[in-house]
PDB file of C-alpha atoms in Angstrom:
ATOM      1  CA  MET A   1       0.023  -0.014  -0.051  1.00 55.00           C
ATOM      2  CA  PRO A   2       1.457   3.445  -0.917  1.00 66.00           C
ATOM      3  CA  GLU A   3       2.568   5.522   2.094  1.00 71.00           C
ATOM      4  CA  ASP A   4       0.343   8.366   1.137  1.00 74.00           C
ATOM      5  CA  MET A   5      -2.754   6.134   1.182  1.00 77.00           C
ATOM      6  CA  SER A   6      -1.688   4.630   4.591  1.00 80.00           C
ATOM      7  CA  VAL A   7      -1.320   8.044   6.129  1.00 79.00           C
ATOM      8  CA  PHE A   8      -4.717   9.078   4.658  1.00 80.00           C
ATOM      9  CA  LEU A   9      -6.311   5.874   6.114  1.00 82.00           C
ATOM     10  CA  ASN A  10      -4.679   6.508   9.447  1.00 83.00           C
ATOM     11  CA  TYR A  11      -6.089  10.026   9.661  1.00 84.00           C
ATOM     12  CA  LEU A  12      -9.535   8.959   8.372  1.00 87.00           C
ATOM     13  CA  SER A  13      -9.596   6.081  11.149  1.00 88.00           C
ATOM     14  CA  LYS A  14      -8.802   8.730  13.957  1.00 87.00           C
ATOM     15  CA  ALA A  15     -11.372  11.144  12.595  1.00 90.00           C
ATOM     16  CA  VAL A  16     -14.138   8.531  12.612  1.00 90.00           C
ATOM     17  CA  ASP A  17     -12.961   7.426  16.082  1.00 89.00           C
ATOM     18  CA  ILE A  18     -13.243  10.995  17.454  1.00 91.00           C
ATOM     19  CA  ALA A  19     -16.568  11.515  15.690  1.00 90.00           C
ATOM     20  CA  LEU A  20     -18.084   8.334  17.150  1.00 89.00           C
ATOM     21  CA  VAL A  21     -16.924   9.218  20.734  1.00 88.00           C
ATOM     22  CA  TRP A  22     -18.424  12.679  20.443  1.00 88.00           C
ATOM     23  CA  PHE A  23     -21.725  11.187  19.188  1.00 85.00           C
ATOM     24  CA  VAL A  24     -21.985   8.912  22.187  1.00 80.00           C
ATOM     25  CA  ILE A  25     -21.095  11.706  24.463  1.00 80.00           C
ATOM     26  CA  TYR A  26     -23.788  13.964  22.947  1.00 80.00           C
ATOM     27  CA  LYS A  27     -26.356  11.004  23.173  1.00 74.00           C
ATOM     28  CA  LEU A  28     -25.634  10.630  26.907  1.00 71.00           C
ATOM     29  CA  ILE A  29     -26.058  14.309  27.495  1.00 73.00           C
ATOM     30  CA  MET A  30     -29.315  14.297  25.815  1.00 70.00           C
ATOM     31  CA  LEU A  31     -30.346  11.249  27.934  1.00 65.00           C
ATOM     32  CA  ILE A  32     -29.647  12.959  31.284  1.00 64.00           C
ATOM     33  CA  ARG A  33     -30.850  16.501  30.159  1.00 65.00           C
ATOM     34  CA  GLY A  34     -33.299  17.824  32.618  1.00 59.00           C
ATOM     35  CA  THR A  35     -32.464  15.417  35.358  1.00 59.00           C
ATOM     36  CA  LYS A  36     -30.673  15.964  38.686  1.00 58.00           C
ATOM     37  CA  ALA A  37     -27.622  14.212  37.065  1.00 63.00           C
ATOM     38  CA  VAL A  38     -26.965  17.433  35.315  1.00 66.00           C
ATOM     39  CA  GLN A  39     -26.299  19.247  38.523  1.00 66.00           C
ATOM     40  CA  LEU A  40     -24.072  16.404  39.651  1.00 70.00           C
ATOM     41  CA  LEU A  41     -22.027  16.631  36.533  1.00 73.00           C
ATOM     42  CA  LYS A  42     -21.496  20.338  37.272  1.00 75.00           C
ATOM     43  CA  GLY A  43     -20.114  19.326  40.618  1.00 78.00           C
ATOM     44  CA  ILE A  44     -17.687  16.992  39.033  1.00 78.00           C
ATOM     45  CA  ALA A  45     -16.605  19.723  36.728  1.00 83.00           C
ATOM     46  CA  VAL A  46     -15.984  21.968  39.788  1.00 87.00           C
ATOM     47  CA  ILE A  47     -13.782  19.286  41.284  1.00 85.00           C
ATOM     48  CA  PHE A  48     -11.716  19.042  38.129  1.00 85.00           C
ATOM     49  CA  ILE A  49     -11.172  22.679  38.007  1.00 90.00           C
ATOM     50  CA  VAL A  50     -10.155  23.001  41.736  1.00 89.00           C
ATOM     51  CA  ARG A  51      -7.796  20.065  41.155  1.00 86.00           C
ATOM     52  CA  ILE A  52      -6.098  21.886  38.298  1.00 90.00           C
ATOM     53  CA  LEU A  53      -5.908  25.263  40.319  1.00 91.00           C
ATOM     54  CA  SER A  54      -4.632  23.421  43.405  1.00 89.00           C
ATOM     55  CA  PHE A  55      -1.815  21.936  41.272  1.00 88.00           C
ATOM     56  CA  LEU A  56      -0.986  25.257  39.656  1.00 89.00           C
ATOM     57  CA  PHE A  57      -0.775  27.143  42.970  1.00 89.00           C
ATOM     58  CA  GLU A  58       0.862  24.248  44.749  1.00 85.00           C
ATOM     59  CA  LEU A  59      -1.885  23.593  47.300  1.00 88.00           C
ATOM     60  CA  HIS A  60      -0.753  20.191  48.186  1.00 87.00           C
ATOM     61  CA  THR A  61      -3.474  19.430  50.858  1.00 90.00           C
ATOM     62  CA  LEU A  62      -6.231  20.541  48.618  1.00 88.00           C
ATOM     63  CA  GLU A  63      -4.693  18.752  45.709  1.00 86.00           C
ATOM     64  CA  TRP A  64      -4.611  15.439  47.694  1.00 89.00           C
ATOM     65  CA  LEU A  65      -8.151  15.782  48.684  1.00 89.00           C
ATOM     66  CA  MET A  66      -9.223  16.354  45.025  1.00 85.00           C
ATOM     67  CA  ASP A  67      -7.172  13.333  43.996  1.00 84.00           C
ATOM     68  CA  GLN A  68      -9.097  11.217  46.474  1.00 85.00           C
ATOM     69  CA  ALA A  69     -12.295  12.561  45.296  1.00 82.00           C
ATOM     70  CA  LEU A  70     -11.445  11.739  41.672  1.00 78.00           C
ATOM     71  CA  THR A  71     -10.008   8.200  42.540  1.00 80.00           C
ATOM     72  CA  TRP A  72     -13.331   7.200  44.297  1.00 81.00           C
ATOM     73  CA  GLY A  73     -15.466   9.380  42.121  1.00 74.00           C
ATOM     74  CA  PHE A  74     -15.955   6.696  39.415  1.00 71.00           C
ATOM     75  CA  LEU A  75     -17.587   4.409  41.865  1.00 77.00           C
ATOM     76  CA  ALA A  76     -19.703   7.240  43.147  1.00 73.00           C
ATOM     77  CA  ILE A  77     -20.790   8.060  39.604  1.00 71.00           C
ATOM     78  CA  ILE A  78     -21.963   4.474  39.068  1.00 73.00           C
ATOM     79  CA  ILE A  79     -24.094   4.621  42.233  1.00 77.00           C
ATOM     80  CA  ILE A  80     -25.339   8.088  41.833  1.00 68.00           C
ATOM     81  CA  PHE A  81     -26.215   7.774  38.098  1.00 67.00           C
ATOM     82  CA  GLN A  82     -27.684   4.366  38.379  1.00 71.00           C
ATOM     83  CA  PRO A  83     -31.078   5.260  37.184  1.00 67.00           C
ATOM     84  CA  GLU A  84     -29.664   7.066  34.060  1.00 62.00           C
ATOM     85  CA  LEU A  85     -27.184   4.267  33.253  1.00 67.00           C
ATOM     86  CA  ARG A  86     -29.930   1.656  33.484  1.00 71.00           C
ATOM     87  CA  ARG A  87     -32.226   3.858  31.284  1.00 64.00           C
ATOM     88  CA  ALA A  88     -29.397   4.113  28.693  1.00 63.00           C
ATOM     89  CA  LEU A  89     -28.645   0.388  28.613  1.00 68.00           C
ATOM     90  CA  GLU A  90     -32.393  -0.255  28.289  1.00 66.00           C
ATOM     91  CA  GLN A  91     -32.523   2.190  25.357  1.00 61.00           C
ATOM     92  CA  LEU A  92     -29.292   0.689  23.755  1.00 64.00           C
ATOM     93  CA  GLY A  93     -30.935  -2.886  24.104  1.00 64.00           C
ATOM     94  CA  ARG A  94     -33.972  -1.614  22.247  1.00 59.00           C
ATOM     95  CA  GLY A  95     -31.845   0.074  19.651  1.00 58.00           C
ATOM     96  CA  SER A  96     -33.458   3.579  20.517  1.00 53.00           C
ATOM     97  CA  LEU A  97     -30.312   5.201  21.693  1.00 51.00           C
ATOM     98  CA  PHE A  98     -29.174   5.818  18.276  1.00 52.00           C
ATOM     99  CA  ARG A  99     -32.618   6.187  16.513  1.00 52.00           C
ATOM    100  CA  GLY A 100     -32.713   7.922  13.277  1.00 50.00           C
ATOM    101  CA  SER A 101     -34.315  11.180  12.402  1.00 50.00           C
ATOM    102  CA  LEU A 102     -37.122   9.491  10.567  1.00 51.00           C
ATOM    103  CA  GLN A 103     -38.293   7.671  13.660  1.00 55.00           C
ATOM    104  CA  GLU A 104     -38.056  11.099  15.643  1.00 63.00           C
ATOM    105  CA  GLU A 105     -40.115  12.733  13.017  1.00 66.00           C
ATOM    106  CA  THR A 106     -42.820  10.092  13.167  1.00 74.00           C
ATOM    107  CA  GLU A 107     -42.824  10.343  16.967  1.00 82.00           C
ATOM    108  CA  LYS A 108     -43.116  14.155  16.709  1.00 86.00           C
ATOM    109  CA  GLU A 109     -46.079  13.881  14.440  1.00 89.00           C
ATOM    110  CA  THR A 110     -47.711  11.508  16.790  1.00 90.00           C
ATOM    111  CA  ILE A 111     -47.131  13.642  19.866  1.00 92.00           C
ATOM    112  CA  VAL A 112     -48.559  16.748  17.978  1.00 94.00           C
ATOM    113  CA  LYS A 113     -51.649  14.845  16.810  1.00 94.00           C
ATOM    114  CA  SER A 114     -52.396  13.673  20.339  1.00 95.00           C
ATOM    115  CA  ILE A 115     -51.972  17.127  21.727  1.00 96.00           C
ATOM    116  CA  THR A 116     -54.166  18.832  19.076  1.00 96.00           C
ATOM    117  CA  LYS A 117     -56.786  16.164  19.120  1.00 96.00           C
ATOM    118  CA  ALA A 118     -57.163  16.468  22.909  1.00 96.00           C
ATOM    119  CA  THR A 119     -57.029  20.326  22.849  1.00 96.00           C
ATOM    120  CA  GLU A 120     -59.760  20.427  20.194  1.00 96.00           C
ATOM    121  CA  TYR A 121     -62.052  18.083  22.117  1.00 96.00           C
ATOM    122  CA  MET A 122     -61.600  20.162  25.354  1.00 96.00           C
ATOM    123  CA  ALA A 123     -61.935  23.407  23.698  1.00 96.00           C
ATOM    124  CA  LYS A 124     -65.288  22.497  22.151  1.00 95.00           C
ATOM    125  CA  ARG A 125     -66.686  21.446  25.584  1.00 95.00           C
ATOM    126  CA  ARG A 126     -64.965  24.206  27.541  1.00 95.00           C
ATOM    127  CA  ILE A 127     -62.879  21.837  29.675  1.00 95.00           C
ATOM    128  CA  GLY A 128     -60.078  23.760  31.288  1.00 95.00           C
ATOM    129  CA  ALA A 129     -56.617  22.414  30.575  1.00 96.00           C
ATOM    130  CA  LEU A 130     -52.864  23.299  31.044  1.00 97.00           C
ATOM    131  CA  ILE A 131     -50.321  21.346  29.174  1.00 97.00           C
ATOM    132  CA  SER A 132     -46.549  22.278  29.426  1.00 97.00           C
ATOM    133  CA  ILE A 133     -44.013  20.608  27.023  1.00 95.00           C
ATOM    134  CA  GLU A 134     -40.492  20.467  28.196  1.00 92.00           C
ATOM    135  CA  ARG A 135     -37.815  21.502  25.627  1.00 88.00           C
ATOM    136  CA  GLU A 136     -34.069  22.293  26.509  1.00 82.00           C
ATOM    137  CA  THR A 137     -34.690  23.520  30.028  1.00 82.00           C
ATOM    138  CA  GLY A 138     -35.327  20.647  32.543  1.00 81.00           C
ATOM    139  CA  MET A 139     -38.629  20.832  34.404  1.00 89.00           C
ATOM    140  CA  ASN A 140     -37.983  18.037  37.030  1.00 85.00           C
ATOM    141  CA  ASP A 141     -38.471  20.524  39.862  1.00 85.00           C
ATOM    142  CA  TYR A 142     -41.967  21.142  38.788  1.00 92.00           C
ATOM    143  CA  ILE A 143     -42.624  17.500  37.919  1.00 93.00           C
ATOM    144  CA  GLU A 144     -42.048  16.748  41.524  1.00 90.00           C
ATOM    145  CA  THR A 145     -44.844  18.920  42.624  1.00 93.00           C
ATOM    146  CA  GLY A 146     -47.510  16.693  40.838  1.00 95.00           C
ATOM    147  CA  ILE A 147     -48.622  13.145  40.653  1.00 95.00           C
ATOM    148  CA  TYR A 148     -45.877  11.047  38.768  1.00 94.00           C
ATOM    149  CA  MET A 149     -47.290   9.182  35.771  1.00 95.00           C
ATOM    150  CA  ASP A 150     -44.543   8.552  33.071  1.00 92.00           C
ATOM    151  CA  SER A 151     -47.213   7.455  30.609  1.00 94.00           C
ATOM    152  CA  LYS A 152     -47.162   7.295  26.865  1.00 93.00           C
ATOM    153  CA  VAL A 153     -48.945  10.371  25.568  1.00 94.00           C
ATOM    154  CA  SER A 154     -52.336   9.946  23.878  1.00 95.00           C
ATOM    155  CA  ALA A 155     -55.310  12.222  23.289  1.00 95.00           C
ATOM    156  CA  GLU A 156     -57.584  10.109  25.283  1.00 96.00           C
ATOM    157  CA  LEU A 157     -55.304  10.063  28.425  1.00 96.00           C
ATOM    158  CA  LEU A 158     -54.955  13.890  28.145  1.00 96.00           C
ATOM    159  CA  ILE A 159     -58.673  14.313  28.095  1.00 96.00           C
ATOM    160  CA  ASN A 160     -59.258  11.992  30.979  1.00 96.00           C
ATOM    161  CA  ILE A 161     -56.762  13.901  33.066  1.00 96.00           C
ATOM    162  CA  PHE A 162     -58.616  17.202  32.686  1.00 96.00           C
ATOM    163  CA  ILE A 163     -62.194  15.938  33.066  1.00 94.00           C
ATOM    164  CA  PRO A 164     -63.745  18.171  35.822  1.00 92.00           C
ATOM    165  CA  ASN A 165     -63.931  16.806  39.372  1.00 89.00           C
ATOM    166  CA  THR A 166     -61.397  13.987  38.747  1.00 90.00           C
ATOM    167  CA  PRO A 167     -58.291  13.774  41.045  1.00 89.00           C
ATOM    168  CA  LEU A 168     -55.902  14.871  38.465  1.00 91.00           C
ATOM    169  CA  HIS A 169     -57.840  17.827  36.746  1.00 89.00           C
ATOM    170  CA  ASP A 170     -56.540  20.642  38.845  1.00 90.00           C
ATOM    171  CA  GLY A 171     -53.092  21.730  37.853  1.00 93.00           C
ATOM    172  CA  ALA A 172     -50.840  21.211  34.897  1.00 96.00           C
ATOM    173  CA  VAL A 173     -49.677  18.332  32.922  1.00 97.00           C
ATOM    174  CA  ILE A 174     -46.046  18.230  32.083  1.00 96.00           C
ATOM    175  CA  MET A 175     -44.636  16.322  29.093  1.00 95.00           C
ATOM    176  CA  GLN A 176     -41.128  15.108  28.318  1.00 91.00           C
ATOM    177  CA  GLY A 177     -40.750  13.804  24.827  1.00 87.00           C
ATOM    178  CA  ASP A 178     -43.475  11.355  24.117  1.00 89.00           C
ATOM    179  CA  LYS A 179     -44.298  10.847  27.866  1.00 92.00           C
ATOM    180  CA  ILE A 180     -46.715  12.486  30.260  1.00 95.00           C
ATOM    181  CA  LYS A 181     -44.358  12.676  33.161  1.00 95.00           C
ATOM    182  CA  ALA A 182     -46.711  13.993  35.747  1.00 96.00           C
ATOM    183  CA  ALA A 183     -50.186  15.681  36.254  1.00 96.00           C
ATOM    184  CA  ALA A 184     -51.614  18.081  38.808  1.00 95.00           C
ATOM    185  CA  CYS A 185     -48.391  20.031  38.829  1.00 96.00           C
ATOM    186  CA  TYR A 186     -47.839  23.426  40.267  1.00 95.00           C
ATOM    187  CA  LEU A 187     -46.332  26.144  37.931  1.00 95.00           C
ATOM    188  CA  PRO A 188     -45.123  29.498  39.115  1.00 92.00           C
ATOM    189  CA  LEU A 189     -47.459  32.215  38.610  1.00 93.00           C
ATOM    190  CA  SER A 190     -46.397  35.265  36.605  1.00 90.00           C
ATOM    191  CA  GLU A 191     -46.148  38.499  38.394  1.00 83.00           C
ATOM    192  CA  SER A 192     -46.179  40.652  35.338  1.00 83.00           C
ATOM    193  CA  PRO A 193     -48.302  43.802  35.731  1.00 83.00           C
ATOM    194  CA  PHE A 194     -49.199  43.809  32.098  1.00 81.00           C
ATOM    195  CA  ILE A 195     -51.317  40.582  32.078  1.00 83.00           C
ATOM    196  CA  SER A 196     -54.937  41.337  31.278  1.00 82.00           C
ATOM    197  CA  LYS A 197     -57.142  41.311  34.401  1.00 80.00           C
ATOM    198  CA  GLU A 198     -59.574  38.897  32.617  1.00 81.00           C
ATOM    199  CA  LEU A 199     -57.121  36.082  32.607  1.00 86.00           C
ATOM    200  CA  GLY A 200     -57.205  33.528  35.273  1.00 88.00           C
ATOM    201  CA  THR A 201     -54.786  31.377  37.236  1.00 91.00           C
ATOM    202  CA  ARG A 202     -54.108  28.987  34.188  1.00 93.00           C
ATOM    203  CA  HIS A 203     -52.952  31.820  31.960  1.00 93.00           C
ATOM    204  CA  ARG A 204     -50.705  33.196  34.752  1.00 93.00           C
ATOM    205  CA  ALA A 205     -49.212  29.809  35.449  1.00 95.00           C
ATOM    206  CA  ALA A 206     -48.523  29.289  31.680  1.00 95.00           C
ATOM    207  CA  LEU A 207     -46.872  32.798  31.501  1.00 94.00           C
ATOM    208  CA  GLY A 208     -44.989  32.046  34.672  1.00 94.00           C
ATOM    209  CA  ILE A 209     -43.388  28.809  33.502  1.00 94.00           C
ATOM    210  CA  SER A 210     -42.577  30.503  30.204  1.00 93.00           C
ATOM    211  CA  GLU A 211     -40.713  33.143  32.044  1.00 91.00           C
ATOM    212  CA  VAL A 212     -38.309  30.690  33.798  1.00 89.00           C
ATOM    213  CA  THR A 213     -38.072  27.850  31.091  1.00 89.00           C
ATOM    214  CA  ASP A 214     -38.262  27.524  27.288  1.00 89.00           C
ATOM    215  CA  SER A 215     -41.171  25.238  27.459  1.00 92.00           C
ATOM    216  CA  LEU A 216     -44.298  25.558  25.302  1.00 95.00           C
ATOM    217  CA  THR A 217     -47.555  25.578  27.402  1.00 96.00           C
ATOM    218  CA  ILE A 218     -51.062  25.264  25.958  1.00 97.00           C
ATOM    219  CA  ILE A 219     -54.076  26.644  27.744  1.00 97.00           C
ATOM    220  CA  VAL A 220     -57.706  25.838  27.220  1.00 96.00           C
ATOM    221  CA  SER A 221     -59.978  28.396  28.921  1.00 94.00           C
ATOM    222  CA  GLU A 222     -62.889  26.826  31.020  1.00 92.00           C
ATOM    223  CA  GLU A 223     -64.902  29.974  30.543  1.00 92.00           C
ATOM    224  CA  THR A 224     -64.652  30.499  26.906  1.00 92.00           C
ATOM    225  CA  GLY A 225     -63.076  27.352  25.428  1.00 93.00           C
ATOM    226  CA  GLN A 226     -60.413  29.532  23.692  1.00 95.00           C
ATOM    227  CA  ILE A 227     -56.987  28.018  23.012  1.00 96.00           C
ATOM    228  CA  SER A 228     -53.847  30.027  23.982  1.00 96.00           C
ATOM    229  CA  LEU A 229     -50.128  29.242  24.013  1.00 96.00           C
ATOM    230  CA  THR A 230     -47.151  30.677  25.811  1.00 95.00           C
ATOM    231  CA  LYS A 231     -43.522  30.682  24.788  1.00 93.00           C
ATOM    232  CA  ASN A 232     -40.632  32.916  25.909  1.00 90.00           C
ATOM    233  CA  SER A 233     -42.716  35.124  28.157  1.00 89.00           C
ATOM    234  CA  GLU A 234     -45.241  35.707  25.345  1.00 91.00           C
ATOM    235  CA  LEU A 235     -48.895  34.825  25.367  1.00 92.00           C
ATOM    236  CA  HIS A 236     -50.776  34.166  22.156  1.00 92.00           C
ATOM    237  CA  ARG A 237     -54.562  33.997  22.427  1.00 92.00           C
ATOM    238  CA  ASN A 238     -57.530  32.738  20.348  1.00 92.00           C
ATOM    239  CA  LEU A 239     -55.534  30.118  18.392  1.00 95.00           C
ATOM    240  CA  LYS A 240     -57.360  28.045  15.748  1.00 95.00           C
ATOM    241  CA  ILE A 241     -56.421  24.357  16.021  1.00 95.00           C
ATOM    242  CA  GLU A 242     -54.667  24.513  12.731  1.00 94.00           C
ATOM    243  CA  GLN A 243     -52.446  27.256  14.025  1.00 94.00           C
ATOM    244  CA  LEU A 244     -51.738  25.232  17.124  1.00 95.00           C
ATOM    245  CA  ASN A 245     -50.753  22.331  15.033  1.00 94.00           C
ATOM    246  CA  GLU A 246     -48.431  24.392  12.876  1.00 92.00           C
ATOM    247  CA  ILE A 247     -46.669  25.972  15.863  1.00 92.00           C
ATOM    248  CA  LEU A 248     -46.151  22.656  17.563  1.00 93.00           C
ATOM    249  CA  MET A 249     -44.911  21.027  14.420  1.00 90.00           C
ATOM    250  CA  LYS A 250     -42.421  23.919  13.948  1.00 89.00           C
ATOM    251  CA  GLU A 251     -41.398  24.317  17.530  1.00 89.00           C
ATOM    252  CA  LEU A 252     -41.027  20.708  18.373  1.00 83.00           C
ATOM    253  CA  ASP A 253     -38.831  20.126  15.192  1.00 70.00           C
ATOM    254  CA  THR A 254     -35.697  18.362  16.409  1.00 44.00           C
ATOM    255  CA  ASN A 255     -33.673  19.215  13.445  1.00 36.00           C
ATOM    256  CA  GLU A 256     -34.393  22.955  13.624  1.00 42.00           C
ATOM    257  CA  LYS A 257     -33.094  25.007  16.682  1.00 43.00           C
ATOM    258  CA  THR A 258     -34.183  28.521  15.694  1.00 40.00           C
ATOM    259  CA  SER A 259     -35.229  30.632  18.667  1.00 37.00           C
ATOM    260  CA  SER A 260     -37.808  32.377  16.813  1.00 38.00           C
ATOM    261  CA  SER A 261     -40.412  31.604  14.106  1.00 40.00           C
ATOM    262  CA  SER A 262     -42.337  33.525  11.564  1.00 35.00           C
ATOM    263  CA  LEU A 263     -45.373  31.708  12.862  1.00 39.00           C
ATOM    264  CA  TRP A 264     -45.290  34.060  15.911  1.00 39.00           C
ATOM    265  CA  ASN A 265     -46.064  37.022  13.590  1.00 38.00           C
ATOM    266  CA  TRP A 266     -49.589  36.271  13.136  1.00 37.00           C
ATOM    267  CA  ARG A 267     -52.065  39.031  14.013  1.00 35.00           C
ATOM    268  CA  LYS A 268     -53.313  38.293  17.458  1.00 37.00           C
ATOM    269  CA  LYS A 269     -54.037  39.965  20.582  1.00 38.00           C
ATOM    270  CA  ARG A 270     -51.210  39.778  23.048  1.00 42.00           C
ATOM    271  CA  ASN A 271     -51.724  39.595  26.771  1.00 44.00           C
ATOM    272  CA  GLY A 272     -55.435  40.820  26.341  1.00 45.00           C
TER     273      GLY A 272
END
């Protein structure tokens, strides 16, 4: 084999190796995103930084302590991250850890169809509803305030949750991916003085969660049956079901990470 070809294949092999490692790391980060493991990873990063600084400034006692923390840290990681590691292995066994974009697109369409079908049903019958969809910012703190479900999303399940006088109807549903993680959750109320006085607790809660996360939150008014949606501290009211479907398809697109969309330029009343 010519020497030039051998060198080229060697570089190509290293490039593929690095790309695969980064892909696995990316998938693992996506797996633990929004969980308490993220905070633990930040703590580990702090330990690494302190270890480097203690070496540079010759702080030998602190350096020894950080060495011990790192030496035993791998065992601690296995214990602390046990739920996430188990979930990763389960997904790897099902072949879903490296699922393709076609499957993701199909799942997105199923999710949007379930949400819009349930929303349309409840709007026609004036059943109040509050559905918050997690995106980049984790919502586990709010999930813990409700009743844990971890159920596959479906229009029928969403409708049953919000039927009046049932145990779960009061509060918000929080979704992660294609799962209803919890119902009857408490969301922070917005304290904005610019909110219309005619809006109730559901709208204030939807605005409140949009002020502290990047979630999409859908509101169905119990009084009027109107559909509204909040995103990035903005409230858009009186949506048609077609508009809601288009927004969700656009904003939940896993391949498009734009922070704004021309869909938000529709002529609607804002905050009353």
